Coordinates of C-alpha atoms in Angstrom, one line a residue:
Chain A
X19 CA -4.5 31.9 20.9
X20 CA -6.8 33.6 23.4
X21 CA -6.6 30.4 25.8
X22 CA -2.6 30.5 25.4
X23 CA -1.8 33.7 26.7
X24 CA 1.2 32.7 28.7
X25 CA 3.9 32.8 26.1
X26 CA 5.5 29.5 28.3
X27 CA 2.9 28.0 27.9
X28 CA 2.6 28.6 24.2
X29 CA 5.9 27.1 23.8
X30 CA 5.5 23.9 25.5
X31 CA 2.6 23.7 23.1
X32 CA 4.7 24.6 20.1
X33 CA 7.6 22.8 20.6
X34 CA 5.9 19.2 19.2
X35 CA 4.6 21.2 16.2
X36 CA 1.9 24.1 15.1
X37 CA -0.6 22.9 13.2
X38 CA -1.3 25.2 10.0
X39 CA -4.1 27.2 10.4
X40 CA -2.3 28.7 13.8
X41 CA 1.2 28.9 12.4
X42 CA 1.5 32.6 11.3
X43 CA 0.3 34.0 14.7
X44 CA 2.5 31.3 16.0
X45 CA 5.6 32.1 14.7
X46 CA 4.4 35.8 14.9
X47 CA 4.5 35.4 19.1
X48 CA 7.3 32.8 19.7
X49 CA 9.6 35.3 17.4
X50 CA 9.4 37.9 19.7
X51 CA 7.3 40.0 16.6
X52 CA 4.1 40.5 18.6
X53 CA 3.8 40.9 22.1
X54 CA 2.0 38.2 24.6
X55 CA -0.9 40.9 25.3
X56 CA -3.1 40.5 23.0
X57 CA -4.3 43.8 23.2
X58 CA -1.3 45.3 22.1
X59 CA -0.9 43.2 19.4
X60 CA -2.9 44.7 16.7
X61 CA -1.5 48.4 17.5
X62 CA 2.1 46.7 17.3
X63 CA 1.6 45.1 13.8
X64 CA 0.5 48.6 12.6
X65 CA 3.6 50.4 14.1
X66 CA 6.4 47.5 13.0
X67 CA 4.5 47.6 9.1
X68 CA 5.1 51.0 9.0
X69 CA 8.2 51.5 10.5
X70 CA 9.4 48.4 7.5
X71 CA 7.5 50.3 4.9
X72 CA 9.3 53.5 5.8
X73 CA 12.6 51.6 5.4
X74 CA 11.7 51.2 2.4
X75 CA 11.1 54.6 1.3
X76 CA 14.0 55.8 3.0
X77 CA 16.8 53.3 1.6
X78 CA 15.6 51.5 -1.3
X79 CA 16.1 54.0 -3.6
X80 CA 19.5 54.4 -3.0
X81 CA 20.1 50.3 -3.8
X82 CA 21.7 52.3 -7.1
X83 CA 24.3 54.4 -5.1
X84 CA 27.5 53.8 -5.4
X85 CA 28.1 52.2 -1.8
X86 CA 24.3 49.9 -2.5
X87 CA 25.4 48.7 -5.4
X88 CA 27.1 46.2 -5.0
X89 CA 25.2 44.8 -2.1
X90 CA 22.2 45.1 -4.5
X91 CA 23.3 43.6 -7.5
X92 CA 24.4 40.3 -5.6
X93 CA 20.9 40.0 -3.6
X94 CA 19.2 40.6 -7.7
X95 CA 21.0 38.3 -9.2
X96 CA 20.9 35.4 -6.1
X97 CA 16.8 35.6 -5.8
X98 CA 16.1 33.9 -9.2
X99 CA 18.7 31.2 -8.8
X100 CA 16.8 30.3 -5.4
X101 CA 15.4 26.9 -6.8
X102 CA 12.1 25.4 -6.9
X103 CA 13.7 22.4 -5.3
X104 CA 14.2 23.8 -2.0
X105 CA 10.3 24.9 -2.3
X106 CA 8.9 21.2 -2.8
X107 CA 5.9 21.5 -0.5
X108 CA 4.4 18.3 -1.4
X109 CA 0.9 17.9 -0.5
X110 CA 0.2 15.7 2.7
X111 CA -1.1 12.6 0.3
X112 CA 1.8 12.5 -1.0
X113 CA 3.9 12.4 2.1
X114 CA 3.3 8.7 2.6
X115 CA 4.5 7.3 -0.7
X116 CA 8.6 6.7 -0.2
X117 CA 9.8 7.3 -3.9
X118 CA 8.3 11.1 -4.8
X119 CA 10.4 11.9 -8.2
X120 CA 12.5 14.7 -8.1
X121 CA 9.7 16.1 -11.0
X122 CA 6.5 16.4 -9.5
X123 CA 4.8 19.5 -9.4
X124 CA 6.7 22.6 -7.9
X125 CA 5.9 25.7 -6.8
X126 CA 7.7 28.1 -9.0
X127 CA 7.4 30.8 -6.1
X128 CA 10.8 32.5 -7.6
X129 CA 10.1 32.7 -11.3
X130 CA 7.0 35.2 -10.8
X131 CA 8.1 38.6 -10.6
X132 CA 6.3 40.3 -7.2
X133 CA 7.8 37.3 -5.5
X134 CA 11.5 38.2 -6.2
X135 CA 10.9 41.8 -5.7
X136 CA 9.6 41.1 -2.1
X137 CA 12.9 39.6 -1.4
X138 CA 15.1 41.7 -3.2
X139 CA 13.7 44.2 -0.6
X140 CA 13.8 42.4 2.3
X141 CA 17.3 41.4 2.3
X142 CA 18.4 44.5 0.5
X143 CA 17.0 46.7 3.7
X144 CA 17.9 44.1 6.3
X145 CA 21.7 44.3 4.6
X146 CA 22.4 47.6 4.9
X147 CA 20.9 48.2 8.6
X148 CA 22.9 45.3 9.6
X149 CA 26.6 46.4 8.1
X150 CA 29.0 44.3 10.1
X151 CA 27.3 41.5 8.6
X152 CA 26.0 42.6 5.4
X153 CA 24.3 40.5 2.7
X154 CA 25.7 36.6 2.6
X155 CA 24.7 34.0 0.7
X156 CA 22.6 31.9 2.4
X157 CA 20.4 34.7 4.2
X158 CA 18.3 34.7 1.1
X159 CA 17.3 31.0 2.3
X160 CA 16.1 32.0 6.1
X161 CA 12.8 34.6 4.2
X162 CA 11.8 31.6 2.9
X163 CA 9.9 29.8 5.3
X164 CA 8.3 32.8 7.0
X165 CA 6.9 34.4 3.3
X166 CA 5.4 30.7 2.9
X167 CA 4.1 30.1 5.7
X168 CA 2.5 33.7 6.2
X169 CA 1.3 33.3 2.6
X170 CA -0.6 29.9 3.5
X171 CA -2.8 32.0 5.6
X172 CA -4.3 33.0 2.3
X173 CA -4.5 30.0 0.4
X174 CA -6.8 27.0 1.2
X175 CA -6.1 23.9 -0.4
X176 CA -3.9 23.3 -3.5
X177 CA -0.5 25.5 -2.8
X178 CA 1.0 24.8 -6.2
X179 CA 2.3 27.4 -8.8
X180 CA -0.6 29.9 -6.5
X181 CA 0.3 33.3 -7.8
X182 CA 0.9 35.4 -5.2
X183 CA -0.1 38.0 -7.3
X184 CA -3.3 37.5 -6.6
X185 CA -3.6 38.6 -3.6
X186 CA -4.1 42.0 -2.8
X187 CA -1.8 44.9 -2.5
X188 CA -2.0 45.6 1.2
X189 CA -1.9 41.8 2.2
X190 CA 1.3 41.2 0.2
X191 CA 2.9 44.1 1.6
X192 CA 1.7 43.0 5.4
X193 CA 3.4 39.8 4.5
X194 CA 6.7 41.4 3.0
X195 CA 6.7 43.0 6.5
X196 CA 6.0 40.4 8.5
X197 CA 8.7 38.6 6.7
X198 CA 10.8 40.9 7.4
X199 CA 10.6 41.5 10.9
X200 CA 10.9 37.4 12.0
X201 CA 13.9 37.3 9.9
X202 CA 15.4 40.3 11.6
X203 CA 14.9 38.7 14.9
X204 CA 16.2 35.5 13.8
X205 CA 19.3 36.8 12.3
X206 CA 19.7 39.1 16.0
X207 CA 20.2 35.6 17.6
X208 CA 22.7 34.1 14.7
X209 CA 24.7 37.4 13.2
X210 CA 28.0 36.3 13.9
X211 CA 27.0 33.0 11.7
X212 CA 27.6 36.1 8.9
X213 CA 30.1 38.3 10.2
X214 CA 33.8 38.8 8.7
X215 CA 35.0 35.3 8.6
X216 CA 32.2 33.8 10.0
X217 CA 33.5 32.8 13.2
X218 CA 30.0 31.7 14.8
X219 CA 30.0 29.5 12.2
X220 CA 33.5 28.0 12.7
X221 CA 32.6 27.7 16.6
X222 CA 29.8 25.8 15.9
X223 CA 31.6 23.6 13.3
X224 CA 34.2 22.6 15.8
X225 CA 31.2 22.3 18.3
X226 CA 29.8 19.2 16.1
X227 CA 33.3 17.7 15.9
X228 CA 33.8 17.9 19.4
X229 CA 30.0 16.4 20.2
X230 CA 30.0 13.7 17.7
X231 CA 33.3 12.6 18.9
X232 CA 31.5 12.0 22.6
X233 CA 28.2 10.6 21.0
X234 CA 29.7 8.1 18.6
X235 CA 33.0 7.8 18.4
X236 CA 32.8 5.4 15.0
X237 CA 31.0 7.4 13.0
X238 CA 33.6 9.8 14.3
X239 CA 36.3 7.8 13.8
X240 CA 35.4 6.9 10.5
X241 CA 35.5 10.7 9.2
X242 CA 38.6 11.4 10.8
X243 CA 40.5 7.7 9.1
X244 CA 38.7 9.2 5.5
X245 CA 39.9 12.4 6.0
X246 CA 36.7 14.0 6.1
X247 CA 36.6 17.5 7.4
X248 CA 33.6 18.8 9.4
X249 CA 34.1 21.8 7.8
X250 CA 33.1 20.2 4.3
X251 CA 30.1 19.1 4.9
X252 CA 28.6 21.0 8.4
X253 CA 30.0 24.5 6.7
X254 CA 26.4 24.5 4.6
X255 CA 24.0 22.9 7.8
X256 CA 25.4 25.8 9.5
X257 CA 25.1 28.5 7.2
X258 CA 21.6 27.6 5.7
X259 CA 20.1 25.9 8.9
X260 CA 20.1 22.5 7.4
X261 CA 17.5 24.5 4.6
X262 CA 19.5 22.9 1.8
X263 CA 19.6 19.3 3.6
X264 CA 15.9 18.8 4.3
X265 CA 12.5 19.6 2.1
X266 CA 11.0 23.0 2.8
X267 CA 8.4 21.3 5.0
X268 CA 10.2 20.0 7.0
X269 CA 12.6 23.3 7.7
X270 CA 9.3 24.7 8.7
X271 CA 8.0 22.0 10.9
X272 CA 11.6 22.4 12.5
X273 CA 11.5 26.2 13.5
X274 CA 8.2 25.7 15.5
X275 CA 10.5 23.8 17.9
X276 CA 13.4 26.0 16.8
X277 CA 11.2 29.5 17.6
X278 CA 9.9 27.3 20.9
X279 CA 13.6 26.2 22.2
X280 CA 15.3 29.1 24.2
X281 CA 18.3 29.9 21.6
X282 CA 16.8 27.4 19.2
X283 CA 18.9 28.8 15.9
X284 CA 22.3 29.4 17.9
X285 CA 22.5 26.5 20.4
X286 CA 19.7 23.9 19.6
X287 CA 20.4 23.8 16.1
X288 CA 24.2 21.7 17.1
X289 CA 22.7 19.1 18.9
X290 CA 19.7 18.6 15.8
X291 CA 22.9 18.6 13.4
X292 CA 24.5 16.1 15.4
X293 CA 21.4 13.8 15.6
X294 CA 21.1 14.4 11.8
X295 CA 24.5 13.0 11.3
X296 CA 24.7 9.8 13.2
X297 CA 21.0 9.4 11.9
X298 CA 23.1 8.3 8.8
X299 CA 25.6 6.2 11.0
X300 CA 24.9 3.3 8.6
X301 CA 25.0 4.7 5.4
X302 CA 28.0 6.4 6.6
X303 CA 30.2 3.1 8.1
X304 CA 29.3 1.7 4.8
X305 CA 31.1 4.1 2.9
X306 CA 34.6 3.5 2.8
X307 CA 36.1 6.4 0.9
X308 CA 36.7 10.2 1.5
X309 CA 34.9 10.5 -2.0
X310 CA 31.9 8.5 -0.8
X311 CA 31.7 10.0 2.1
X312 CA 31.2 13.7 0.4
X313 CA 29.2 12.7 -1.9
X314 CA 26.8 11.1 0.4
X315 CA 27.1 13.6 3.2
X316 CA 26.2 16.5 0.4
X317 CA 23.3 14.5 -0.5
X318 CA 21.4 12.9 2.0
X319 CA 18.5 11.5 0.7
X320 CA 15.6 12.7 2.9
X321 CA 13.1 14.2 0.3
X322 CA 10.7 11.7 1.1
X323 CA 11.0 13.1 4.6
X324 CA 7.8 14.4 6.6
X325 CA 6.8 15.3 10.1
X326 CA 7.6 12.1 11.4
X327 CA 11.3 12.0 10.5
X328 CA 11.7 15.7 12.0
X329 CA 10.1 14.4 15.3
X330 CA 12.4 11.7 15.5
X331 CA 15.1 14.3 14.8
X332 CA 14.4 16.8 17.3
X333 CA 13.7 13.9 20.2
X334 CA 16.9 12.6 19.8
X335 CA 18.8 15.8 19.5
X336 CA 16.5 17.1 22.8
X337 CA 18.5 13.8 24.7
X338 CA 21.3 15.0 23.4
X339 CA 21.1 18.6 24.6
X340 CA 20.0 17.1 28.3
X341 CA 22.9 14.4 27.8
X342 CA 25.9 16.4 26.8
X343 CA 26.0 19.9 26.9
X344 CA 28.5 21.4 29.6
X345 CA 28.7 17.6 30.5
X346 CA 32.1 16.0 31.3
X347 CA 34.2 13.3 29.4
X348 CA 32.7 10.7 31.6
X349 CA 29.3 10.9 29.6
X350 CA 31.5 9.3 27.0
X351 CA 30.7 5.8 26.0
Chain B
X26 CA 38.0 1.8 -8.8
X27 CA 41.5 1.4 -10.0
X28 CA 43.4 4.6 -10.8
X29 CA 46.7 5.5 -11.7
X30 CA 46.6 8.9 -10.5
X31 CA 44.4 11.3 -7.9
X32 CA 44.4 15.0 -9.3
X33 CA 42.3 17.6 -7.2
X34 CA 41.0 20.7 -8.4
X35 CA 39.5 23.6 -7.4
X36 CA 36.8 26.1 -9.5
X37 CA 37.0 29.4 -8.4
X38 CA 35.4 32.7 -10.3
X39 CA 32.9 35.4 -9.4
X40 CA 29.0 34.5 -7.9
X41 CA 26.6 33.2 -11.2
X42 CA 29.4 32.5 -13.9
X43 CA 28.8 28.9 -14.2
X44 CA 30.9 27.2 -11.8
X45 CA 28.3 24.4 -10.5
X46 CA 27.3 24.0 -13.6
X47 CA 30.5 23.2 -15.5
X48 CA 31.2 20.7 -12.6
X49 CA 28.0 19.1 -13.1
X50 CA 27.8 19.0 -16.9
X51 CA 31.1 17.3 -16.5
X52 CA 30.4 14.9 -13.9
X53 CA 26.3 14.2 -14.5
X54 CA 26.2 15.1 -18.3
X55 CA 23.4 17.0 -17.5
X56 CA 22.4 21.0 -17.3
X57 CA 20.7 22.5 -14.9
X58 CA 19.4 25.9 -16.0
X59 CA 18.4 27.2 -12.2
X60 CA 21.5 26.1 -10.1
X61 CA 21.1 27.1 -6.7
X62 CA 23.9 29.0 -5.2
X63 CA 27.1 27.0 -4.1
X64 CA 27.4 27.6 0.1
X65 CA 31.3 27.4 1.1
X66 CA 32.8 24.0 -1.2
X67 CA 30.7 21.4 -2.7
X68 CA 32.5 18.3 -4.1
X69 CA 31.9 16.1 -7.2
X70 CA 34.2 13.5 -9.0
X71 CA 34.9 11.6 -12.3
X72 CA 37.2 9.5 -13.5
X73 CA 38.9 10.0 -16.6
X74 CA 41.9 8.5 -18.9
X75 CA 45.2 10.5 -20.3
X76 CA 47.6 8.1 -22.1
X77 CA 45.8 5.3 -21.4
X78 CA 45.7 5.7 -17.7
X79 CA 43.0 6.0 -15.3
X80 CA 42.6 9.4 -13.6
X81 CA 40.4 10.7 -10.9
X82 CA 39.3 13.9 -10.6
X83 CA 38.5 15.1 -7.8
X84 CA 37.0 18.9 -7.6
X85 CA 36.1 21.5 -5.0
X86 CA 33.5 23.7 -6.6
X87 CA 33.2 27.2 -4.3
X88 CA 31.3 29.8 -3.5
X89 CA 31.7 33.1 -5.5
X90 CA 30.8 35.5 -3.1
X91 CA 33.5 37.6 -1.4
X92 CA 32.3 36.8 1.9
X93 CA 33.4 32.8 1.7
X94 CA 36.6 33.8 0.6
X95 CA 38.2 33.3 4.1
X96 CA 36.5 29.5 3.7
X97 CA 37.0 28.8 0.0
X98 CA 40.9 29.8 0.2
X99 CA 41.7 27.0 2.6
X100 CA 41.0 24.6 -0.9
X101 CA 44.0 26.6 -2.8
X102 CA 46.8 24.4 -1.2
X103 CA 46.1 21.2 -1.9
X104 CA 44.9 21.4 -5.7
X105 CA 46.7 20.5 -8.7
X106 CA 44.6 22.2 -11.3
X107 CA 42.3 25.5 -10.8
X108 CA 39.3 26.2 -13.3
X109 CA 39.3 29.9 -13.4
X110 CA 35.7 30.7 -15.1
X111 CA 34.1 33.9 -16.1
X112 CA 31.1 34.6 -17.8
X113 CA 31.4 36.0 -21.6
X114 CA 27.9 38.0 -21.1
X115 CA 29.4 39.9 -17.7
X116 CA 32.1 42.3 -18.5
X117 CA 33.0 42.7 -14.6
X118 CA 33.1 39.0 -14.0
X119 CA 36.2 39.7 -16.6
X120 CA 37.5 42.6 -14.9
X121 CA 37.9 40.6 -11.5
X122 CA 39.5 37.8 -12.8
X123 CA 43.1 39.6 -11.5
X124 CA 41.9 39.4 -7.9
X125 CA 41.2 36.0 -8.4
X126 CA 44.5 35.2 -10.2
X127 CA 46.2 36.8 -7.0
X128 CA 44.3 35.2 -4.5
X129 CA 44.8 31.8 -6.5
X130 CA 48.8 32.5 -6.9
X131 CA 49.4 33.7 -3.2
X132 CA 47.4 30.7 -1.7
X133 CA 48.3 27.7 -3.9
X134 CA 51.5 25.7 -4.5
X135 CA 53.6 27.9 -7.4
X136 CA 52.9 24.8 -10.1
X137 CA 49.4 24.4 -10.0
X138 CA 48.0 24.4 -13.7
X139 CA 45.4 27.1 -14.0
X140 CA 43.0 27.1 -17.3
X141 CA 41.4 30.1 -18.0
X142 CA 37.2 29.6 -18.7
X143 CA 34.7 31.6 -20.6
X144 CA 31.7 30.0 -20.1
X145 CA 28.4 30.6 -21.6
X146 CA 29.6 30.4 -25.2
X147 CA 25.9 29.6 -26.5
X148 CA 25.4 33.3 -25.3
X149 CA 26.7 34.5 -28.3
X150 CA 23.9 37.4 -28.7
X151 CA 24.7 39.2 -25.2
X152 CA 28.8 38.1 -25.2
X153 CA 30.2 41.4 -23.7
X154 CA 33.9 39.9 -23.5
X155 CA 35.2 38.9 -26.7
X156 CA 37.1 35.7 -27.0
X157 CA 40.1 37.4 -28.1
X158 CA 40.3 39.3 -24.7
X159 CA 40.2 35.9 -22.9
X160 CA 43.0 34.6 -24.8
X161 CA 45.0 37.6 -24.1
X162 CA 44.8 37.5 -20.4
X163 CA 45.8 34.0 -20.8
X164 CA 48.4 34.6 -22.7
X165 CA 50.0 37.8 -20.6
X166 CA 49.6 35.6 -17.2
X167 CA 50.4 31.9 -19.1
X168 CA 47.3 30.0 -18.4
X169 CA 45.7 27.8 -20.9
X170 CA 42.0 29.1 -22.2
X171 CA 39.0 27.9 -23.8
X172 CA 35.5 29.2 -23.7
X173 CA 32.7 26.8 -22.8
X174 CA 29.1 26.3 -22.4
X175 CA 28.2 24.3 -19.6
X176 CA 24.4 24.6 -21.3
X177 CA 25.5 22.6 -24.2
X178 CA 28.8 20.8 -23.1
X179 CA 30.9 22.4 -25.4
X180 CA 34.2 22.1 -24.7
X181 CA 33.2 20.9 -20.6
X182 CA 35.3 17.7 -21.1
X183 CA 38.3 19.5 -22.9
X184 CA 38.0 21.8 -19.9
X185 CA 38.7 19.2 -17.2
X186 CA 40.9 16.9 -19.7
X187 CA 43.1 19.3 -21.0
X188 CA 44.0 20.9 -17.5
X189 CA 44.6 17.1 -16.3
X190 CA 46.7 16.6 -19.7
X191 CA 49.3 19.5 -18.8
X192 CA 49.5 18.4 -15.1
X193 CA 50.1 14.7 -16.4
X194 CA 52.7 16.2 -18.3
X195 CA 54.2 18.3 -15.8
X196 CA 54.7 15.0 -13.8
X197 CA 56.2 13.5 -16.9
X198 CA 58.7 16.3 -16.9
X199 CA 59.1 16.0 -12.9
X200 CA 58.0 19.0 -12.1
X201 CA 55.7 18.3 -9.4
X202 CA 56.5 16.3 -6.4
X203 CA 53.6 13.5 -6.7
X204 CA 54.6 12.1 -3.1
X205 CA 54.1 15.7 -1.6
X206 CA 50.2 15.5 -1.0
X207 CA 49.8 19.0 -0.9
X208 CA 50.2 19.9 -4.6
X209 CA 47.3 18.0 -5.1
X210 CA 48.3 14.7 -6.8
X211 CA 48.0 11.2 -5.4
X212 CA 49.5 7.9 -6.9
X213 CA 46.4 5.2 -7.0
X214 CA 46.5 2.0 -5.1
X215 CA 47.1 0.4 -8.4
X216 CA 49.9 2.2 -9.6
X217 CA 51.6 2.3 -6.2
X218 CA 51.3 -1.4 -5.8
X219 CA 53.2 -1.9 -9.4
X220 CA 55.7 0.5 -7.6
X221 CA 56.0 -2.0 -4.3
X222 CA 59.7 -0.7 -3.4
X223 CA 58.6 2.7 -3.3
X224 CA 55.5 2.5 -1.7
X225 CA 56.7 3.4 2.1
X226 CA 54.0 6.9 1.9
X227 CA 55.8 9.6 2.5
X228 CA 59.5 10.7 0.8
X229 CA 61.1 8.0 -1.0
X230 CA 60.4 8.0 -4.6
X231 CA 61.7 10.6 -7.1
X232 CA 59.3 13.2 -8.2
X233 CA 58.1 12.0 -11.6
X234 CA 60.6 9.0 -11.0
X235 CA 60.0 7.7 -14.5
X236 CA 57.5 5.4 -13.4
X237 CA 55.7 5.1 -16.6

């Protein structure tokens, strides 16, 4: 990171993809977690740990109070129903072959017991410093790929059922921190996504409609004739960051260019869900039914999907961005 | 595929009672034990017969969590049957079941069938709602009740059939207006077609106008 001080710089580089061994760092910089000066950074790490781990003493105890509670009780009993499936980090062998059963080996990060109480704290502490918001559904999703990949700095080599148990006190709580902090400044960017209502959410919703309706009109067309509402299916891309649509590899390959895009989560993120849906133009015009249409649209099938498919992606919804935003009807086709 | 008539419902019910799980036992036969959580609506369908007639269901399954509510209300209007669930092992899923009744009644068309659930029947060693309690909220507010177990399919089907069985006969009795899309009933291409002279979409026919 030495040779990539200039935090431009490190985002040009960033934006085609980290490779692993750099990723935590990474992520750690283009967040806005560590500072650019890298000797500032260590003395920053110490101060943000403890200023987390003194949240913790401070609130977490009172996750029992009457005015907790209820905020608690829903983040305790969301953390275990997080499922494997949205964990499938399959190895890179097995990225190539096209038909990987829904079976193979998970990582059954939420059934061990340290795992669940990392979250339950993290989104516990983040909920109550963040009222106007609070806990929602969905938030649970966005720790995810930050734990992973700062717990990947620690493992080398197989990543299946690794208990994270194993590794020491101090790292585990470094991570929890960590973790903590990126998520916090992601949310900053995206909090009326979670607000009363959600209205950042319905913006962006209508946002999608609007662009798809200038990018392809058929596809377009063809949801409006079926009586397909954005809402129905984009409610979910918006509220989980496409998390539930695409393998957790993939969701992580897409926030390098996400943390590397100025307003990656609250603006870039339309144009990559409007790429992702006329990416399915034919599977969509061949669909002639509203029912067809939702059941499709709430299961694309991209679980065979790798690094490749999100570079495709995130070109397309780059032209897109330079194409059409603020750009006048007469883009239209 | 053919069908006589299009019935949509909607599941509604606190966060972790079951709801994605009843829909999917009923429309995959299959359980799921860890069922991630439902974000806003997800959608699933089946077809089923009542009287020897083809019926498809279709069903919004939503999110339990307060803070969809403003989102998951929108799929009130527009359903014929609601699935009201609450778990038999959570005493306050029980207790909230009259804000949900409320929030169902205020938001949906006045003759939407509403059955009652108790899921998790196979539960039997942590049930903290007896089932007597279920049939006397259902009683006191006239919904139909059953207690389930979307684990081992008991009483899934009868779940979804029954509540199609009293709206079938509510369009026997002409209760509902099955040309008014909004209470959540659609004639098939099929049956419509068998009733040419009244086919002209909207208005026209009688409701329930003895067309079987």
């Amino acid at each position: 990171m030495a040779s990539l001080n200039g935090s431009e710089e490190l985002r040009k580089f960033s934006w085609s993809g980290i490779p692993r061994q750099v990723r935590p760092i990474t992520w750690k910089l283009l967040s806005g977690y560590l500072p650019a000066n890298a000797e500032r950074r260590e003395s920053t790490l110490q101060r943000k740990r403890a200023e987390y781990f003194a949240f913790i003493e401070q609130y977490y105890d009172s996750r029992n109070d009457e005015h907790h509670q209820d905020t608690y009780r829903q983040i305790a009993i969301d953390i275990p129903r997080m499922t494997p499936e949205s964990l499938i980090l399959q190895p890179k062998v097995r990225e190539i072959h096209i038909d990987i059963p829904r079976t193979n080996p998970l990582i059954p990060l939420f059934q061990q017991a340290s795992v669940q109480k990392i979250f339950e704290r993290i989104l516990f502490i983040w909920a109550i410093r963040h009222p106007a918001s609070g806990y929602v559904q969905g938030i649970n999703d966005l720790v995810t790929p930050f734990f992973v990949v700062f717990v990947f700095e620690y493992i080398e080599g197989v990543v299946e059922n690794f208990d994270v148990s194993s590794l020491p006190d101090e790292v585990l709580q470094n991570i929890e921190a960590d973790s903590f902090w990126c998520m916090s400044k992601l949310l900053d960017g995206i909090q009326d996504n979670y607000t009363f209502a959600q209205p950042g959410i319905q913006k962006k919703v209508k946002a999608l409609q609007e662009l798809v309706s200038r990018i392809d009109e058929q596809v377009h067309k063809h949801l409006q004739q079926s009586e397909v509402e954005y809402l129905q299916f984009a409610f979910r891309w918006m509220n989980n960051l496409l998390m539930r649509e695409l393998p957790l590899r993939c969701t992580i390959r897409l926030w390098d260019t996400y943390q590397s895009e100025p307003d990656g989560f609250s603006h870039f993120h339309l144009y990559v869900c409007a790429a992702f849906l006329v990416k399915w133009r034919k599977e969509i015009l061949e669909e002639k039914d509203f029912q067809g249409l939702m059941i499709l649209l709430q299961n694309l099938p991209t679980m065979h999907w790798g690094n490749e498919e999100i570079s495709v992606l995130l070109a397309e919804a780059y032209r897109l961005k330079y194409a059409f935003a603020d750009a006048p009807n007469h883009y239209k086709r | 595929m053919a069908y006589a008539y299009l019935f949509k419902y909607i599941i509604i019910g606190d966060t972790g009672v079951g709801k994605s799980c009843l829909l999917l036992q009923f429309t995959d036969k299959r359980f799921q034990p860890v069922h991630d959580l439902t974000i806003g609506v997800e959608f699933g369908a089946r077809m089923i017969t009542i009287d020897g007639k083809q019926i498809k269901l279709q069903i919004w399954d939503t999110a339990g969590q307060e803070s969809f509510r403003s989102i998951t209300r929108s799929y009130y209007r527009g359903a014929a049957g609601a699935l009201l669930v609450y778990d038999i092992t959570r005493r306050d899923t029980f207790n909230h079941l009259t804000t949900w009744l409320e929030d169902a009644r205020q938001h949906s068309n006045s003759n939407m069938v509403i059955m009652l659930i108790g899921n998790k029947s196979d539960l039997e060693s942590r049930r903290e709602v007896k089932k007597d309690e279920g049939e006397a909220f259902a009683r006191e507010h006239g919904l139909i009740f059953m207690e389930t177990s979307a684990k081992t399919a008991s009483n899934v089907e009868e779940a979804f059939i029954n509540t199609a069985r009293e709206i079938y006969e509510k369009i026997q009795e002409g209760v509902f207006d099955i040309n008014n899309e909004a209470n959540g009933i659609k004639i098939g291409p099929q049956h419509a077609a068998t009733n040419a002279s009244h086919s002209g979409g909207h208005g026209g026919q009688q409701a329930g106008g003895g067309c079987c």
